[in-house]
Amino acid sequence: MTASMERTAINDPVPSPPVRLSLTPTGSAPGLLDGAWWPRSRDLSRELPALTDVLDARWGRITRVTVNPAHWPVIPRKVPVTGHTVHVGWFANEQDPNKLILLSYTRGRWDLLVIPPETGAAAAARLLSAAAAPGGLLTASALMAEEDSAREGTETRSQEEDWDTDGGAGSAAQNLVRPGRRSRKSRPPAGSTGASAVTTHSEHHDRGRV
């Protein structure tokens, strides 16, 4: 089978999708985070240009960012963005693995929660809102752990509801044999002296001395 390929015009670049970002309101009480970023991939070379396009206008030119390599498989030393180049550094132990630090020579430093690309829309919306709350006292990893706990609680409640819908413990009890009761077929035949079916008086007497 022959594969066909469509020609792509080099002079017609595909526009980048809008950046998924939340920021604390200007002038609000400072917190541990300045907002959250929800990238579409773990490729810094692809994701950073769209982010800096937004932040350069708000915070001044972003000249450097740092990440923890735990969630970024490739860390380029430099990333070309609109009008300049951003230098990229990393810290394995000193930096929260779920945080991106951005630096500007003229405006200072900003810390953003990085929401994993594979996060569902509902969870991402909660994290975007929580990280942008003024005066927040939770770290990036603490926010992620809180969201994980909330999701596990929701899953547990859903399983309990399914259990109740299916009849719960009452339905399961119907399939159990009541203790101390046996079917007629399991009764020993008359005259049987099997040890498993009959307990003699002497056995009762011996057990009482144990």
mmCIF file of N, CA and C in Angstrom, residues 83-153:
data_model
loop_
_atom_site.group_PDB
_atom_site.id
_atom_site.type_symbol
_atom_site.label_atom_id
_atom_site.label_comp_id
_atom_site.label_asym_id
_atom_site.label_seq_id
_atom_site.Cartn_x
_atom_site.Cartn_y
_atom_site.Cartn_z
ATOM 1 N N GLY A 83 10.837 37.116 20.667
ATOM 2 C CA GLY A 83 11.671 38.277 20.936
ATOM 3 C C GLY A 83 12.903 38.049 21.778
ATOM 4 N N HIS A 84 13.056 36.883 22.373
ATOM 5 C CA HIS A 84 14.238 36.635 23.206
ATOM 6 C C HIS A 84 14.381 35.145 23.487
ATOM 7 N N THR A 85 15.318 34.818 24.355
ATOM 8 C CA THR A 85 15.581 33.420 24.708
ATOM 9 C C THR A 85 15.448 33.242 26.214
ATOM 10 N N VAL A 86 14.816 32.152 26.608
ATOM 11 C CA VAL A 86 14.659 31.829 28.026
ATOM 12 C C VAL A 86 15.660 30.737 28.398
ATOM 13 N N HIS A 87 16.422 30.970 29.442
ATOM 14 C CA HIS A 87 17.366 29.976 29.950
ATOM 15 C C HIS A 87 16.635 29.062 30.929
ATOM 16 N N VAL A 88 16.954 27.779 30.860
ATOM 17 C CA VAL A 88 16.262 26.781 31.675
ATOM 18 C C VAL A 88 17.261 26.095 32.597
ATOM 19 N N GLY A 89 16.919 26.053 33.871
ATOM 20 C CA GLY A 89 17.729 25.340 34.852
ATOM 21 C C GLY A 89 16.893 24.314 35.589
ATOM 22 N N TRP A 90 17.532 23.481 36.388
ATOM 23 C CA TRP A 90 16.788 22.477 37.124
ATOM 24 C C TRP A 90 17.435 22.189 38.480
ATOM 25 N N PHE A 91 16.597 21.783 39.430
ATOM 26 C CA PHE A 91 17.028 21.408 40.770
ATOM 27 C C PHE A 91 16.274 20.152 41.177
ATOM 28 N N ALA A 92 17.014 19.073 41.453
ATOM 29 C CA ALA A 92 16.373 17.800 41.755
ATOM 30 C C ALA A 92 15.842 17.738 43.183
ATOM 31 N N ASN A 93 16.570 18.296 44.135
ATOM 32 C CA ASN A 93 16.182 18.183 45.538
ATOM 33 C C ASN A 93 15.628 19.479 46.110
ATOM 34 N N GLU A 94 16.121 20.601 45.622
ATOM 35 C CA GLU A 94 15.748 21.885 46.213
ATOM 36 C C GLU A 94 14.385 22.392 45.771
ATOM 37 N N GLN A 95 13.885 21.924 44.631
ATOM 38 C CA GLN A 95 12.648 22.482 44.084
ATOM 39 C C GLN A 95 11.519 21.469 44.107
ATOM 40 N N ASP A 96 10.339 21.945 44.482
ATOM 41 C CA ASP A 96 9.131 21.128 44.477
ATOM 42 C C ASP A 96 8.932 20.543 43.076
ATOM 43 N N PRO A 97 8.735 19.227 42.949
ATOM 44 C CA PRO A 97 8.588 18.612 41.615
ATOM 45 C C PRO A 97 7.367 19.089 40.847
ATOM 46 N N ASN A 98 6.392 19.668 41.537
ATOM 47 C CA ASN A 98 5.169 20.135 40.871
ATOM 48 C C ASN A 98 5.142 21.648 40.684
ATOM 49 N N LYS A 99 6.303 22.271 40.704
ATOM 50 C CA LYS A 99 6.358 23.729 40.622
ATOM 51 C C LYS A 99 7.306 24.195 39.519
ATOM 52 N N LEU A 100 6.918 25.287 38.877
ATOM 53 C CA LEU A 100 7.752 25.976 37.900
ATOM 54 C C LEU A 100 8.107 27.348 38.476
ATOM 55 N N ILE A 101 9.387 27.692 38.477
ATOM 56 C CA ILE A 101 9.836 28.998 38.955
ATOM 57 C C ILE A 101 10.234 29.844 37.743
ATOM 58 N N LEU A 102 9.717 31.060 37.692
ATOM 59 C CA LEU A 102 10.022 31.982 36.595
ATOM 60 C C LEU A 102 10.716 33.218 37.164
ATOM 61 N N LEU A 103 11.740 33.672 36.461
ATOM 62 C CA LEU A 103 12.528 34.808 36.922
ATOM 63 C C LEU A 103 12.569 35.899 35.859
ATOM 64 N N SER A 104 12.506 37.126 36.333
ATOM 65 C CA SER A 104 12.620 38.297 35.466
ATOM 66 C C SER A 104 13.623 39.245 36.104
ATOM 67 N N TYR A 105 14.550 39.784 35.292
ATOM 68 C CA TYR A 105 15.555 40.695 35.837
ATOM 69 C C TYR A 105 14.924 41.955 36.424
ATOM 70 N N THR A 106 13.791 42.361 35.897
ATOM 71 C CA THR A 106 13.199 43.625 36.319
ATOM 72 C C THR A 106 12.068 43.476 37.320
ATOM 73 N N ARG A 107 11.410 42.314 37.371
ATOM 74 C CA ARG A 107 10.220 42.171 38.218
ATOM 75 C C ARG A 107 10.362 41.149 39.345
ATOM 76 N N GLY A 108 11.345 40.291 39.309
ATOM 77 C CA GLY A 108 11.513 39.329 40.397
ATOM 78 C C GLY A 108 11.176 37.902 40.032
ATOM 79 N N ARG A 109 10.524 37.203 40.967
ATOM 80 C CA ARG A 109 10.294 35.760 40.844
ATOM 81 C C ARG A 109 8.812 35.439 41.018
ATOM 82 N N TRP A 110 8.372 34.378 40.289
ATOM 83 C CA TRP A 110 7.002 33.877 40.412
ATOM 84 C C TRP A 110 7.031 32.353 40.439
ATOM 85 N N ASP A 111 6.160 31.774 41.236
ATOM 86 C CA ASP A 111 6.066 30.322 41.382
ATOM 87 C C ASP A 111 4.693 29.851 40.911
ATOM 88 N N LEU A 112 4.697 28.891 40.007
ATOM 89 C CA LEU A 112 3.446 28.346 39.480
ATOM 90 C C LEU A 112 3.346 26.853 39.751
ATOM 91 N N LEU A 113 2.161 26.421 40.158
ATOM 92 C CA LEU A 113 1.865 24.995 40.200
ATOM 93 C C LEU A 113 1.803 24.483 38.768
ATOM 94 N N VAL A 114 2.442 23.346 38.510
ATOM 95 C CA VAL A 114 2.359 22.715 37.191
ATOM 96 C C VAL A 114 1.395 21.535 37.297
ATOM 97 N N ILE A 115 0.262 21.639 36.628
ATOM 98 C CA ILE A 115 -0.737 20.578 36.626
ATOM 99 C C ILE A 115 -0.360 19.576 35.537
ATOM 100 N N PRO A 116 -0.247 18.291 35.849
ATOM 101 C CA PRO A 116 0.140 17.307 34.838
ATOM 102 C C PRO A 116 -0.760 17.368 33.607
ATOM 103 N N PRO A 117 -0.196 17.241 32.415
ATOM 104 C CA PRO A 117 -0.993 17.338 31.181
ATOM 105 C C PRO A 117 -2.153 16.360 31.121
ATOM 106 N N GLU A 118 -1.991 15.190 31.713
ATOM 107 C CA GLU A 118 -3.022 14.151 31.613
ATOM 108 C C GLU A 118 -4.159 14.341 32.617
ATOM 109 N N THR A 119 -4.116 15.370 33.433
ATOM 110 C CA THR A 119 -5.148 15.616 34.431
ATOM 111 C C THR A 119 -6.496 15.881 33.760
ATOM 112 N N GLY A 120 -7.565 15.350 34.336
ATOM 113 C CA GLY A 120 -8.901 15.579 33.811
ATOM 114 C C GLY A 120 -9.321 17.027 33.966
ATOM 115 N N ALA A 121 -10.291 17.445 33.152
ATOM 116 C CA ALA A 121 -10.701 18.848 33.129
ATOM 117 C C ALA A 121 -11.259 19.310 34.472
ATOM 118 N N ALA A 122 -12.062 18.483 35.132
ATOM 119 C CA ALA A 122 -12.664 18.886 36.402
ATOM 120 C C ALA A 122 -11.604 19.077 37.482
ATOM 121 N N ALA A 123 -10.671 18.136 37.582
ATOM 122 C CA ALA A 123 -9.606 18.246 38.574
ATOM 123 C C ALA A 123 -8.700 19.436 38.267
ATOM 124 N N ALA A 124 -8.386 19.634 36.992
ATOM 125 C CA ALA A 124 -7.537 20.764 36.607
ATOM 126 C C ALA A 124 -8.202 22.089 36.955
ATOM 127 N N ALA A 125 -9.504 22.188 36.768
ATOM 128 C CA ALA A 125 -10.217 23.420 37.100
ATOM 129 C C ALA A 125 -10.123 23.718 38.592
ATOM 130 N N ARG A 126 -10.243 22.695 39.418
ATOM 131 C CA ARG A 126 -10.122 22.896 40.862
ATOM 132 C C ARG A 126 -8.718 23.351 41.237
ATOM 133 N N LEU A 127 -7.711 22.743 40.627
ATOM 134 C CA LEU A 127 -6.330 23.100 40.929
ATOM 135 C C LEU A 127 -5.988 24.503 40.436
ATOM 136 N N LEU A 128 -6.471 24.865 39.262
ATOM 137 C CA LEU A 128 -6.241 26.217 38.742
ATOM 138 C C LEU A 128 -6.826 27.260 39.691
ATOM 139 N N SER A 129 -7.992 26.976 40.226
ATOM 140 C CA SER A 129 -8.641 27.912 41.137
ATOM 141 C C SER A 129 -7.914 27.975 42.479
ATOM 142 N N ALA A 130 -7.551 26.812 43.016
ATOM 143 C CA ALA A 130 -6.907 26.776 44.329
ATOM 144 C C ALA A 130 -5.538 27.459 44.318
ATOM 145 N N ALA A 131 -4.776 27.247 43.255
ATOM 146 C CA ALA A 131 -3.430 27.828 43.188
ATOM 147 C C ALA A 131 -3.461 29.337 43.012
ATOM 148 N N ALA A 132 -4.538 29.882 42.478
ATOM 149 C CA ALA A 132 -4.644 31.320 42.243
ATOM 150 C C ALA A 132 -5.333 32.062 43.384
ATOM 151 N N ALA A 133 -5.682 31.341 44.454
ATOM 152 C CA ALA A 133 -6.337 31.989 45.591
ATOM 153 C C ALA A 133 -5.339 32.884 46.319
ATOM 154 N N PRO A 134 -5.688 34.123 46.596
ATOM 155 C CA PRO A 134 -4.762 35.030 47.292
ATOM 156 C C PRO A 134 -4.381 34.498 48.674
ATOM 157 N N GLY A 135 -3.099 34.641 49.015
ATOM 158 C CA GLY A 135 -2.635 34.241 50.336
ATOM 159 C C GLY A 135 -2.603 32.752 50.580
ATOM 160 N N GLY A 136 -2.566 31.946 49.527
ATOM 161 C CA GLY A 136 -2.567 30.493 49.696
ATOM 162 C C GLY A 136 -1.355 30.007 50.474
ATOM 163 N N LEU A 137 -1.568 29.052 51.378
ATOM 164 C CA LEU A 137 -0.488 28.556 52.239
ATOM 165 C C LEU A 137 -0.083 27.120 51.925
ATOM 166 N N LEU A 138 -0.632 26.551 50.854
ATOM 167 C CA LEU A 138 -0.278 25.185 50.472
ATOM 168 C C LEU A 138 0.769 25.205 49.364
ATOM 169 N N THR A 139 1.737 24.298 49.464
ATOM 170 C CA THR A 139 2.743 24.167 48.415
ATOM 171 C C THR A 139 2.123 23.489 47.194
ATOM 172 N N ALA A 140 2.886 23.457 46.116
ATOM 173 C CA ALA A 140 2.391 22.819 44.898
ATOM 174 C C ALA A 140 2.102 21.336 45.131
ATOM 175 N N SER A 141 3.021 20.641 45.771
ATOM 176 C CA SER A 141 2.813 19.212 46.021
ATOM 177 C C SER A 141 1.674 18.974 47.000
ATOM 178 N N ALA A 142 1.488 19.882 47.965
ATOM 179 C CA ALA A 142 0.383 19.741 48.907
ATOM 180 C C ALA A 142 -0.963 19.877 48.191
ATOM 181 N N LEU A 143 -1.057 20.791 47.238
ATOM 182 C CA LEU A 143 -2.288 20.938 46.467
ATOM 183 C C LEU A 143 -2.572 19.680 45.648
ATOM 184 N N MET A 144 -1.530 19.115 45.042
ATOM 185 C CA MET A 144 -1.715 17.890 44.265
ATOM 186 C C MET A 144 -2.157 16.735 45.167
ATOM 187 N N ALA A 145 -1.556 16.636 46.364
ATOM 188 C CA ALA A 145 -1.928 15.568 47.292
ATOM 189 C C ALA A 145 -3.369 15.739 47.762
ATOM 190 N N GLU A 146 -3.774 16.972 47.999
ATOM 191 C CA GLU A 146 -5.153 17.244 48.423
ATOM 192 C C GLU A 146 -6.147 16.834 47.337
ATOM 193 N N GLU A 147 -5.818 17.123 46.089
ATOM 194 C CA GLU A 147 -6.692 16.742 44.980
ATOM 195 C C GLU A 147 -6.750 15.222 44.842
ATOM 196 N N ASP A 148 -5.608 14.546 45.016
ATOM 197 C CA ASP A 148 -5.590 13.085 44.939
ATOM 198 C C ASP A 148 -6.472 12.473 46.021
ATOM 199 N N SER A 149 -6.404 13.027 47.241
ATOM 200 C CA SER A 149 -7.222 12.516 48.335
ATOM 201 C C SER A 149 -8.710 12.715 48.052
ATOM 202 N N ALA A 150 -9.045 13.877 47.501
ATOM 203 C CA ALA A 150 -10.443 14.154 47.174
ATOM 204 C C ALA A 150 -10.950 13.184 46.106
ATOM 205 N N ARG A 151 -10.114 12.883 45.120
ATOM 206 C CA ARG A 151 -10.521 11.955 44.065
ATOM 207 C C ARG A 151 -10.711 10.553 44.622
ATOM 208 N N GLU A 152 -9.803 10.116 45.507
ATOM 209 C CA GLU A 152 -9.941 8.786 46.093
ATOM 210 C C GLU A 152 -11.203 8.694 46.939
ATOM 211 N N GLY A 153 -11.533 9.775 47.665
ATOM 212 C CA GLY A 153 -12.761 9.781 48.451
ATOM 213 C C GLY A 153 -13.993 9.674 47.574
#
